[in-house]
């Protein structure tokens, strides 16, 4: 506890009290997850950055990634976009922000056509 006090007390008293509470309640194993989520919220709210993932069958140029992000979520201006490659998509893309997902893959479109024809 003394080590944490030396590190965090002068930096931010509330942060120190929060860490102290986690330690006293034997929840210090959640500290990393909590701080990462706090950092994500800070970047999104204060800096205006939104972390998003574009999953496609092949690498997309940065300008295409930004165009996709701005078309889907137009109110945010700054995106940190990660382009993941997944050959099973065939074509199109999936766009994720947090727990939300927009599926514009050919596989998904074929599924909807199949569902419409056979049902």
Tab-separated table of N, CA, C and O in Angstrom:
chain	number	residue	atom	x	y	z
A	1	UNK	N	0.834	-1.183	0.000
A	1	UNK	CA	0.000	0.000	0.000
A	1	UNK	C	0.884	1.254	0.000
A	1	UNK	O	0.542	2.236	-0.640
A	2	UNK	N	2.008	1.191	0.696
A	2	UNK	CA	2.916	2.335	0.767
A	2	UNK	C	3.480	2.677	-0.612
A	2	UNK	O	3.634	3.853	-0.948
A	3	UNK	N	3.768	1.640	-1.394
A	3	UNK	CA	4.310	1.872	-2.742
A	3	UNK	C	3.282	2.584	-3.609
A	3	UNK	O	3.595	3.559	-4.302
A	4	UNK	N	2.039	2.105	-3.579
A	4	UNK	CA	0.992	2.746	-4.367
A	4	UNK	C	0.748	4.177	-3.918
A	4	UNK	O	0.477	5.051	-4.734
A	5	UNK	N	0.849	4.410	-2.613
A	5	UNK	CA	0.646	5.765	-2.105
A	5	UNK	C	1.735	6.690	-2.638
A	5	UNK	O	1.445	7.808	-3.071
A	6	UNK	N	2.984	6.227	-2.629
A	6	UNK	CA	4.080	7.058	-3.137
A	6	UNK	C	3.913	7.356	-4.625
A	6	UNK	O	4.235	8.441	-5.085
A	7	UNK	N	3.403	6.382	-5.375
A	7	UNK	CA	3.262	6.558	-6.823
A	7	UNK	C	2.054	7.424	-7.157
A	7	UNK	O	2.145	8.382	-7.933
A	8	UNK	N	0.886	7.106	-6.603
A	8	UNK	CA	-0.361	7.703	-7.070
A	8	UNK	C	-0.881	8.871	-6.241
A	8	UNK	O	-1.632	9.692	-6.747
A	9	UNK	N	-0.513	8.971	-4.973
A	9	UNK	CA	-1.107	9.997	-4.114
A	9	UNK	C	-0.811	11.399	-4.623
A	9	UNK	O	-1.710	12.240	-4.689
A	10	UNK	N	0.422	11.665	-4.985
A	10	UNK	CA	0.768	13.000	-5.490
A	10	UNK	C	0.235	13.236	-6.899
A	10	UNK	O	0.007	14.367	-7.300
A	11	UNK	N	0.063	12.163	-7.642
A	11	UNK	CA	-0.447	12.270	-9.006
A	11	UNK	C	-1.938	12.604	-9.015
A	11	UNK	O	-2.375	13.546	-9.652
A	12	UNK	N	-2.736	11.798	-8.293
A	12	UNK	CA	-4.180	12.004	-8.223
A	12	UNK	C	-4.709	11.300	-6.980
A	12	UNK	O	-4.663	10.076	-6.888
A	13	UNK	N	-5.221	12.063	-6.045
A	13	UNK	CA	-5.691	11.514	-4.774
A	13	UNK	C	-6.866	10.563	-4.989
A	13	UNK	O	-6.931	9.490	-4.381
A	14	UNK	N	-7.792	10.931	-5.876
A	14	UNK	CA	-8.945	10.065	-6.125
A	14	UNK	C	-8.525	8.738	-6.744
A	14	UNK	O	-9.072	7.692	-6.401
A	15	UNK	N	-7.568	8.785	-7.639
A	15	UNK	CA	-7.062	7.552	-8.239
A	15	UNK	C	-6.425	6.666	-7.166
A	15	UNK	O	-6.651	5.456	-7.143
A	16	UNK	N	-5.655	7.272	-6.278
A	16	UNK	CA	-5.055	6.504	-5.191
A	16	UNK	C	-6.129	5.865	-4.311
A	16	UNK	O	-6.042	4.685	-3.970
A	17	UNK	N	-7.158	6.619	-3.970
A	17	UNK	CA	-8.231	6.075	-3.126
A	17	UNK	C	-8.963	4.933	-3.828
A	17	UNK	O	-9.350	3.950	-3.201
A	18	UNK	N	-9.133	5.066	-5.127
A	18	UNK	CA	-9.787	4.010	-5.890
A	18	UNK	C	-8.932	2.742	-5.899
A	18	UNK	O	-9.433	1.641	-5.660
A	19	UNK	N	-7.637	2.881	-6.132
A	19	UNK	CA	-6.736	1.734	-6.129
A	19	UNK	C	-6.675	1.111	-4.733
A	19	UNK	O	-6.671	-0.116	-4.591
A	20	UNK	N	-6.669	1.943	-3.728
A	20	UNK	CA	-6.663	1.445	-2.345
A	20	UNK	C	-7.925	0.622	-2.069
A	20	UNK	O	-7.852	-0.456	-1.477
A	21	UNK	N	-9.059	1.099	-2.532
A	21	UNK	CA	-10.319	0.372	-2.365
A	21	UNK	C	-10.268	-0.981	-3.079
A	21	UNK	O	-10.707	-1.993	-2.528
A	22	UNK	N	-9.720	-0.993	-4.284
A	22	UNK	CA	-9.591	-2.261	-5.017
A	22	UNK	C	-8.712	-3.254	-4.250
A	22	UNK	O	-9.033	-4.442	-4.159
A	23	UNK	N	-7.623	-2.768	-3.697
A	23	UNK	CA	-6.708	-3.636	-2.958
A	23	UNK	C	-7.368	-4.149	-1.685
A	23	UNK	O	-7.277	-5.336	-1.361
A	24	UNK	N	-8.046	-3.286	-0.964
A	24	UNK	CA	-8.703	-3.703	0.271
A	24	UNK	C	-9.810	-4.724	0.022
A	24	UNK	O	-10.047	-5.610	0.838
A	25	UNK	N	-10.484	-4.608	-1.102
A	25	UNK	CA	-11.568	-5.539	-1.446
A	25	UNK	C	-11.073	-6.751	-2.230
A	25	UNK	O	-11.855	-7.511	-2.774
A	26	UNK	N	-9.730	-6.886	-2.342
A	26	UNK	CA	-9.099	-8.007	-3.049
A	26	UNK	C	-9.541	-8.081	-4.515
A	26	UNK	O	-9.791	-9.148	-5.060
A	27	UNK	N	-9.620	-6.919	-5.159
A	27	UNK	CA	-10.019	-6.838	-6.562
A	27	UNK	C	-8.915	-6.238	-7.439
A	27	UNK	O	-9.173	-5.761	-8.527
A	28	UNK	N	-7.690	-6.278	-6.946
A	28	UNK	CA	-6.591	-5.663	-7.694
A	28	UNK	C	-6.332	-6.351	-9.033
A	28	UNK	O	-5.726	-5.767	-9.928
A	29	UNK	N	-6.830	-7.569	-9.213
A	29	UNK	CA	-6.644	-8.260	-10.489
A	29	UNK	C	-7.412	-7.573	-11.616
A	29	UNK	O	-7.101	-7.748	-12.788
A	30	UNK	N	-8.416	-6.760	-11.283
A	30	UNK	CA	-9.193	-6.036	-12.285
A	30	UNK	C	-8.599	-4.676	-12.645
A	30	UNK	O	-9.120	-3.980	-13.510
A	31	UNK	N	-7.523	-4.306	-11.993
A	31	UNK	CA	-6.948	-2.974	-12.161
A	31	UNK	C	-6.557	-2.691	-13.612
A	31	UNK	O	-6.870	-1.624	-14.141
A	32	UNK	N	-5.909	-3.636	-14.271
A	32	UNK	CA	-5.479	-3.435	-15.656
A	32	UNK	C	-6.684	-3.189	-16.570
A	32	UNK	O	-6.677	-2.252	-17.370
A	33	UNK	N	-7.710	-4.005	-16.451
A	33	UNK	CA	-8.908	-3.853	-17.285
A	33	UNK	C	-9.587	-2.504	-17.030
A	33	UNK	O	-10.034	-1.842	-17.962
A	34	UNK	N	-9.659	-2.113	-15.771
A	34	UNK	CA	-10.303	-0.844	-15.418
A	34	UNK	C	-9.533	0.327	-15.998
A	34	UNK	O	-10.116	1.246	-16.583
A	35	UNK	N	-8.202	0.308	-15.866
A	35	UNK	CA	-7.395	1.409	-16.393
A	35	UNK	C	-7.432	1.461	-17.921
A	35	UNK	O	-7.459	2.549	-18.502
A	36	UNK	N	-7.456	0.313	-18.588
A	36	UNK	CA	-7.569	0.299	-20.049
A	36	UNK	C	-8.918	0.861	-20.505
A	36	UNK	O	-8.992	1.610	-21.478
A	37	UNK	N	-9.977	0.511	-19.798
A	37	UNK	CA	-11.303	1.044	-20.149
A	37	UNK	C	-11.364	2.544	-19.878
A	37	UNK	O	-11.929	3.305	-20.656
A	38	UNK	N	-10.770	2.981	-18.784
A	38	UNK	CA	-10.703	4.412	-18.480
A	38	UNK	C	-9.959	5.152	-19.586
A	38	UNK	O	-10.385	6.210	-20.034
A	39	UNK	N	-8.847	4.590	-20.055
A	39	UNK	CA	-8.069	5.198	-21.128
A	39	UNK	C	-8.892	5.282	-22.414
A	39	UNK	O	-8.859	6.280	-23.120
A	40	UNK	N	-9.655	4.230	-22.725
A	40	UNK	CA	-10.506	4.224	-23.922
A	40	UNK	C	-11.574	5.323	-23.826
A	40	UNK	O	-11.793	6.080	-24.769
A	41	UNK	N	-12.196	5.437	-22.676
A	41	UNK	CA	-13.225	6.456	-22.474
A	41	UNK	C	-12.616	7.850	-22.575
A	41	UNK	O	-13.184	8.749	-23.200
A	42	UNK	N	-11.430	8.035	-21.992
A	42	UNK	CA	-10.748	9.324	-22.042
A	42	UNK	C	-10.436	9.713	-23.487
A	42	UNK	O	-10.694	10.839	-23.900
A	43	UNK	N	-9.874	8.777	-24.248
A	43	UNK	CA	-9.538	9.077	-25.636
A	43	UNK	C	-10.778	9.410	-26.445
A	43	UNK	O	-10.764	10.296	-27.289
A	44	UNK	N	-11.870	8.688	-26.193
A	44	UNK	CA	-13.096	8.924	-26.952
A	44	UNK	C	-13.745	10.252	-26.576
A	44	UNK	O	-14.142	11.020	-27.443
A	45	UNK	N	-13.840	10.529	-25.285
A	45	UNK	CA	-14.539	11.729	-24.838
A	45	UNK	C	-13.692	12.995	-24.928
A	45	UNK	O	-14.151	14.015	-25.429
A	46	UNK	N	-12.475	12.951	-24.435
A	46	UNK	CA	-11.653	14.158	-24.360
A	46	UNK	C	-10.936	14.468	-25.661
A	46	UNK	O	-10.879	15.605	-26.101
A	47	UNK	N	-10.353	13.442	-26.261
A	47	UNK	CA	-9.581	13.668	-27.472
A	47	UNK	C	-10.419	13.535	-28.736
A	47	UNK	O	-10.000	13.958	-29.798
A	48	UNK	N	-11.593	12.936	-28.619
A	48	UNK	CA	-12.454	12.764	-29.776
A	48	UNK	C	-12.103	11.560	-30.632
A	48	UNK	O	-12.638	11.401	-31.722
A	49	UNK	N	-11.208	10.688	-30.161
A	49	UNK	CA	-10.827	9.509	-30.927
A	49	UNK	C	-11.793	8.365	-30.661
A	49	UNK	O	-12.206	8.141	-29.538
A	50	UNK	N	-12.126	7.645	-31.726
A	50	UNK	CA	-12.958	6.462	-31.618
A	50	UNK	C	-12.170	5.299	-32.197
A	50	UNK	O	-11.741	5.348	-33.348
A	51	UNK	N	-11.957	4.257	-31.398
A	51	UNK	CA	-11.240	3.074	-31.877
A	51	UNK	C	-12.228	2.201	-32.635
A	51	UNK	O	-13.294	1.858	-32.119
A	52	UNK	N	-11.882	1.861	-33.867
A	52	UNK	CA	-12.745	1.024	-34.679
A	52	UNK	C	-11.914	-0.023	-35.407
A	52	UNK	O	-10.711	0.131	-35.587
A	53	UNK	N	-12.603	-1.075	-35.822
A	53	UNK	CA	-11.948	-2.168	-36.534
A	53	UNK	C	-12.698	-2.395	-37.842
A	53	UNK	O	-13.921	-2.509	-37.847
A	54	UNK	N	-11.949	-2.457	-38.932
A	54	UNK	CA	-12.503	-2.817	-40.226
A	54	UNK	C	-11.912	-4.172	-40.586
A	54	UNK	O	-10.696	-4.321	-40.670
A	55	UNK	N	-12.793	-5.156	-40.749
A	55	UNK	CA	-12.347	-6.500	-41.109
A	55	UNK	C	-12.695	-6.711	-42.576
A	55	UNK	O	-13.855	-6.568	-42.970
A	56	UNK	N	-11.696	-7.036	-43.378
A	56	UNK	CA	-11.908	-7.220	-44.810
A	56	UNK	C	-11.098	-8.417	-45.303
A	56	UNK	O	-10.242	-8.928	-44.596
A	57	UNK	N	-11.367	-8.831	-46.545
A	57	UNK	CA	-10.670	-9.980	-47.124
A	57	UNK	C	-9.243	-9.628	-47.525
A	57	UNK	O	-8.387	-10.491	-47.620
A	58	UNK	N	-8.990	-8.345	-47.770
A	58	UNK	CA	-7.652	-7.879	-48.154
A	58	UNK	C	-7.426	-6.502	-47.542
A	58	UNK	O	-8.389	-5.829	-47.155
A	59	UNK	N	-6.180	-6.051	-47.443
A	59	UNK	CA	-5.905	-4.744	-46.811
A	59	UNK	C	-6.577	-3.590	-47.567
A	59	UNK	O	-6.587	-3.559	-48.796
A	60	UNK	N	-7.155	-2.664	-46.815
A	60	UNK	CA	-7.801	-1.485	-47.394
A	60	UNK	C	-6.905	-0.268	-47.207
A	60	UNK	O	-6.241	-0.132	-46.181
A	61	UNK	N	-6.923	0.628	-48.197
A	61	UNK	CA	-6.160	1.870	-48.076
A	61	UNK	C	-6.748	2.710	-46.940
A	61	UNK	O	-7.922	2.616	-46.610
A	62	UNK	N	-5.910	3.561	-46.352
A	62	UNK	CA	-6.327	4.412	-45.227
A	62	UNK	C	-7.502	5.311	-45.600
A	62	UNK	O	-8.424	5.503	-44.809
A	63	UNK	N	-7.484	5.883	-46.808
A	63	UNK	CA	-8.571	6.783	-47.199
A	63	UNK	C	-9.898	6.034	-47.317
A	63	UNK	O	-10.955	6.558	-46.966
A	64	UNK	N	-9.869	4.774	-47.750
A	64	UNK	CA	-11.093	3.956	-47.831
A	64	UNK	C	-11.581	3.641	-46.418
A	64	UNK	O	-12.777	3.711	-46.146
A	65	UNK	N	-10.648	3.305	-45.515
A	65	UNK	CA	-11.029	3.016	-44.129
A	65	UNK	C	-11.709	4.227	-43.494
A	65	UNK	O	-12.735	4.098	-42.826
A	66	UNK	N	-11.135	5.413	-43.691
A	66	UNK	CA	-11.712	6.630	-43.118
A	66	UNK	C	-13.061	6.953	-43.739
A	66	UNK	O	-13.978	7.407	-43.049
A	67	UNK	N	-13.215	6.715	-45.039
A	67	UNK	CA	-14.497	6.964	-45.695
A	67	UNK	C	-15.576	6.051	-45.113
A	67	UNK	O	-16.691	6.504	-44.827
A	68	UNK	N	-15.244	4.775	-44.894
A	68	UNK	CA	-16.189	3.834	-44.288
A	68	UNK	C	-16.600	4.322	-42.899
A	68	UNK	O	-17.778	4.371	-42.559
A	69	UNK	N	-15.613	4.706	-42.101
A	69	UNK	CA	-15.893	5.158	-40.727
A	69	UNK	C	-16.789	6.392	-40.727
A	69	UNK	O	-17.744	6.470	-39.951
A	70	UNK	N	-16.519	7.348	-41.591
A	70	UNK	CA	-17.313	8.577	-41.611
A	70	UNK	C	-18.715	8.345	-42.168
A	70	UNK	O	-19.648	9.040	-41.773
A	71	UNK	N	-18.875	7.397	-43.058
A	71	UNK	CA	-20.210	7.085	-43.586
A	71	UNK	C	-21.083	6.427	-42.520
A	71	UNK	O	-22.267	6.701	-42.426
A	72	UNK	N	-20.487	5.540	-41.736
A	72	UNK	CA	-21.264	4.811	-40.731
A	72	UNK	C	-21.491	5.664	-39.490
A	72	UNK	O	-22.600	5.763	-38.979
A	73	UNK	N	-20.448	6.290	-38.976
A	73	UNK	CA	-20.541	7.135	-37.781
A	73	UNK	C	-20.082	8.532	-38.175
A	73	UNK	O	-18.911	8.853	-38.104
A	74	UNK	N	-20.998	9.373	-38.566
A	74	UNK	CA	-20.619	10.689	-39.086
A	74	UNK	C	-20.373	11.725	-37.995
A	74	UNK	O	-19.721	12.724	-38.238
A	75	UNK	N	-20.878	11.500	-36.777
A	75	UNK	CA	-20.740	12.524	-35.738
A	75	UNK	C	-19.343	12.601	-35.138
A	75	UNK	O	-18.960	13.598	-34.583
A	76	UNK	N	-18.571	11.533	-35.234
A	76	UNK	CA	-17.207	11.539	-34.714
A	76	UNK	C	-16.248	11.901	-35.838
A	76	UNK	O	-16.401	11.468	-36.961
A	77	UNK	N	-15.229	12.670	-35.519
A	77	UNK	CA	-14.319	13.153	-36.548
A	77	UNK	C	-12.996	12.412	-36.593
A	77	UNK	O	-12.381	12.301	-37.627
A	78	UNK	N	-12.545	11.893	-35.461
A	78	UNK	CA	-11.232	11.265	-35.406
A	78	UNK	C	-11.384	9.776	-35.114
A	78	UNK	O	-12.009	9.402	-34.134
A	79	UNK	N	-10.801	8.967	-35.957
A	79	UNK	CA	-10.881	7.522	-35.793
A	79	UNK	C	-9.489	6.930	-35.687
A	79	UNK	O	-8.574	7.358	-36.382
A	80	UNK	N	-9.360	5.951	-34.834
A	80	UNK	CA	-8.171	5.105	-34.816
A	80	UNK	C	-8.652	3.779	-35.393
A	80	UNK	O	-9.355	3.021	-34.732
A	81	UNK	N	-8.316	3.514	-36.647
A	81	UNK	CA	-8.860	2.371	-37.370
A	81	UNK	C	-7.804	1.274	-37.479
A	81	UNK	O	-6.671	1.522	-37.877
A	82	UNK	N	-8.224	0.077	-37.142
A	82	UNK	CA	-7.383	-1.101	-37.287
A	82	UNK	C	-7.988	-1.950	-38.394
A	82	UNK	O	-9.177	-2.260	-38.357
A	83	UNK	N	-7.197	-2.298	-39.398
A	83	UNK	CA	-7.678	-3.118	-40.513
A	83	UNK	C	-7.203	-4.554	-40.303
A	83	UNK	O	-6.021	-4.848	-40.409
A	84	UNK	N	-8.151	-5.433	-39.978
A	84	UNK	CA	-7.846	-6.850	-39.814
A	84	UNK	C	-8.219	-7.592	-41.093
A	84	UNK	O	-9.192	-7.253	-41.747
A	85	UNK	N	-7.454	-8.612	-41.410
A	85	UNK	CA	-7.684	-9.390	-42.615
A	85	UNK	C	-8.304	-10.736	-42.237
A	85	UNK	O	-7.809	-11.425	-41.349
A	86	UNK	N	-9.408	-11.084	-42.926
A	86	UNK	CA	-10.075	-12.364	-42.724
A	86	UNK	C	-10.542	-12.859	-44.090
A	86	UNK	O	-11.494	-12.332	-44.659
A	87	UNK	N	-9.865	-13.857	-44.622
A	87	UNK	CA	-10.155	-14.372	-45.965
A	87	UNK	C	-11.538	-15.005	-46.064
A	87	UNK	O	-12.094	-15.131	-47.148
A	88	UNK	N	-12.143	-15.408	-44.955
A	88	UNK	CA	-13.446	-16.060	-44.994
A	88	UNK	C	-14.582	-15.093	-45.329
A	88	UNK	O	-15.689	-15.534	-45.629
A	89	UNK	N	-14.317	-13.807	-45.316
A	89	UNK	CA	-15.350	-12.821	-45.614
A	89	UNK	C	-15.718	-12.820	-47.099
A	89	UNK	O	-16.796	-12.428	-47.472
A	90	UNK	N	-14.848	-13.269	-47.965
A	90	UNK	CA	-15.002	-13.329	-49.424
A	90	UNK	C	-14.878	-11.938	-50.027
A	90	UNK	O	-14.043	-11.688	-50.866
A	91	UNK	N	-15.703	-11.019	-49.586
A	91	UNK	CA	-15.667	-9.642	-50.070
A	91	UNK	C	-16.467	-8.767	-49.134
A	91	UNK	O	-17.136	-9.239	-48.217
A	92	UNK	N	-16.426	-7.465	-49.338
A	92	UNK	CA	-17.103	-6.551	-48.435
A	92	UNK	C	-16.287	-6.335	-47.178
A	92	UNK	O	-15.079	-6.536	-47.175
A	93	UNK	N	-16.963	-5.957	-46.087
A	93	UNK	CA	-16.249	-5.694	-44.844
A	93	UNK	C	-17.187	-5.744	-43.657
A	93	UNK	O	-18.407	-5.674	-43.811
A	94	UNK	N	-16.601	-5.872	-42.473
A	94	UNK	CA	-17.300	-5.720	-41.203
A	94	UNK	C	-16.683	-4.510	-40.523
A	94	UNK	O	-15.474	-4.298	-40.602
A	95	UNK	N	-17.515	-3.719	-39.862
A	95	UNK	CA	-17.042	-2.525	-39.165
A	95	UNK	C	-17.484	-2.629	-37.720
A	95	UNK	O	-18.669	-2.821	-37.439
A	96	UNK	N	-16.528	-2.515	-36.789
A	96	UNK	CA	-16.836	-2.640	-35.363
A	96	UNK	C	-16.353	-1.426	-34.590
A	96	UNK	O	-15.248	-0.944	-34.789
A	97	UNK	N	-17.216	-0.990	-33.690
A	97	UNK	CA	-16.858	0.011	-32.683
A	97	UNK	C	-17.382	-0.524	-31.367
A	97	UNK	O	-18.591	-0.646	-31.180
A	98	UNK	N	-16.471	-0.866	-30.469
A	98	UNK	CA	-16.881	-1.439	-29.187
A	98	UNK	C	-17.639	-2.738	-29.404
A	98	UNK	O	-17.130	-3.669	-30.017
A	99	UNK	N	-18.887	-2.779	-28.943
A	99	UNK	CA	-19.693	-3.983	-29.084
A	99	UNK	C	-20.655	-3.903	-30.261
A	99	UNK	O	-21.425	-4.827	-30.490
A	100	UNK	N	-20.635	-2.813	-31.002
A	100	UNK	CA	-21.513	-2.656	-32.159
A	100	UNK	C	-20.798	-3.154	-33.409
A	100	UNK	O	-19.605	-2.944	-33.575
A	101	UNK	N	-21.566	-3.793	-34.294
A	101	UNK	CA	-20.976	-4.304	-35.525
A	101	UNK	C	-21.918	-4.052	-36.689
A	101	UNK	O	-23.123	-4.263	-36.586
A	102	UNK	N	-21.353	-3.602	-37.797
A	102	UNK	CA	-22.076	-3.419	-39.046
A	102	UNK	C	-21.470	-4.411	-40.033
A	102	UNK	O	-20.284	-4.356	-40.328
A	103	UNK	N	-22.293	-5.324	-40.558
A	103	UNK	CA	-21.795	-6.389	-41.415
A	103	UNK	C	-22.198	-6.117	-42.859
A	103	UNK	O	-23.362	-6.249	-43.230
A	104	UNK	N	-21.245	-5.730	-43.681
A	104	UNK	CA	-21.464	-5.475	-45.092
A	104	UNK	C	-20.681	-6.478	-45.940
A	104	UNK	O	-20.215	-6.159	-47.028
A	105	UNK	N	-20.552	-7.711	-45.433
A	105	UNK	CA	-19.790	-8.720	-46.146
A	105	UNK	C	-20.677	-9.422	-47.168
A	105	UNK	O	-21.910	-9.482	-47.029
A	106	UNK	N	-20.064	-9.980	-48.184
A	106	UNK	CA	-20.801	-10.734	-49.193
A	106	UNK	C	-21.426	-11.967	-48.558
A	106	UNK	O	-22.556	-12.339	-48.881
A	107	UNK	N	-20.716	-12.583	-47.632
A	107	UNK	CA	-21.235	-13.748	-46.928
A	107	UNK	C	-22.567	-13.415	-46.241
A	107	UNK	O	-23.522	-14.183	-46.311
A	108	UNK	N	-22.652	-12.277	-45.591
A	108	UNK	CA	-23.883	-11.860	-44.914
A	108	UNK	C	-24.998	-11.582	-45.915
A	108	UNK	O	-26.154	-11.945	-45.700
A	109	UNK	N	-24.660	-10.947	-47.040
A	109	UNK	CA	-25.658	-10.659	-48.065
A	109	UNK	C	-26.210	-11.957	-48.663
A	109	UNK	O	-27.423	-12.078	-48.896
A	110	UNK	N	-25.326	-12.933	-48.913
A	110	UNK	CA	-25.771	-14.226	-49.434
A	110	UNK	C	-26.673	-14.942	-48.432
A	110	UNK	O	-27.656	-15.587	-48.813
A	111	UNK	N	-26.365	-14.822	-47.160
A	111	UNK	CA	-27.200	-15.416	-46.121
A	111	UNK	C	-28.607	-14.818	-46.151
A	111	UNK	O	-29.597	-15.537	-46.065
A	112	UNK	N	-28.715	-13.506	-46.301
A	112	UNK	CA	-30.030	-12.848	-46.342
A	112	UNK	C	-30.805	-13.252	-47.590
A	112	UNK	O	-32.025	-13.441	-47.527
A	113	UNK	N	-30.122	-13.389	-48.719
A	113	UNK	CA	-30.790	-13.814	-49.948
A	113	UNK	C	-31.308	-15.241	-49.794
A	113	UNK	O	-32.454	-15.542	-50.149
A	114	UNK	N	-30.475	-16.121	-49.232
A	114	UNK	CA	-30.875	-17.502	-49.010
A	114	UNK	C	-32.075	-17.570	-48.067
A	114	UNK	O	-33.024	-18.304	-48.309
A	115	UNK	N	-32.037	-16.794	-47.030
A	115	UNK	CA	-33.139	-16.768	-46.051
A	115	UNK	C	-34.422	-16.280	-46.708
A	115	UNK	O	-35.498	-16.816	-46.458
A	116	UNK	N	-34.312	-15.273	-47.567
A	116	UNK	CA	-35.486	-14.708	-48.235
A	116	UNK	C	-36.064	-15.705	-49.238
A	116	UNK	O	-37.292	-15.852	-49.332
A	117	UNK	N	-35.229	-16.411	-49.985
A	117	UNK	CA	-35.698	-17.341	-51.018
A	117	UNK	C	-36.337	-18.584	-50.406
A	117	UNK	O	-37.382	-19.038	-50.866
A	118	UNK	N	-35.735	-19.149	-49.389
A	118	UNK	CA	-36.181	-20.418	-48.845
A	118	UNK	C	-37.176	-20.297	-47.689
A	118	UNK	O	-37.628	-21.288	-47.147
A	119	UNK	N	-37.529	-19.093	-47.304
A	119	UNK	CA	-38.502	-18.953	-46.196
A	119	UNK	C	-39.650	-18.136	-46.581
A	119	UNK	O	-40.215	-17.655	-47.229
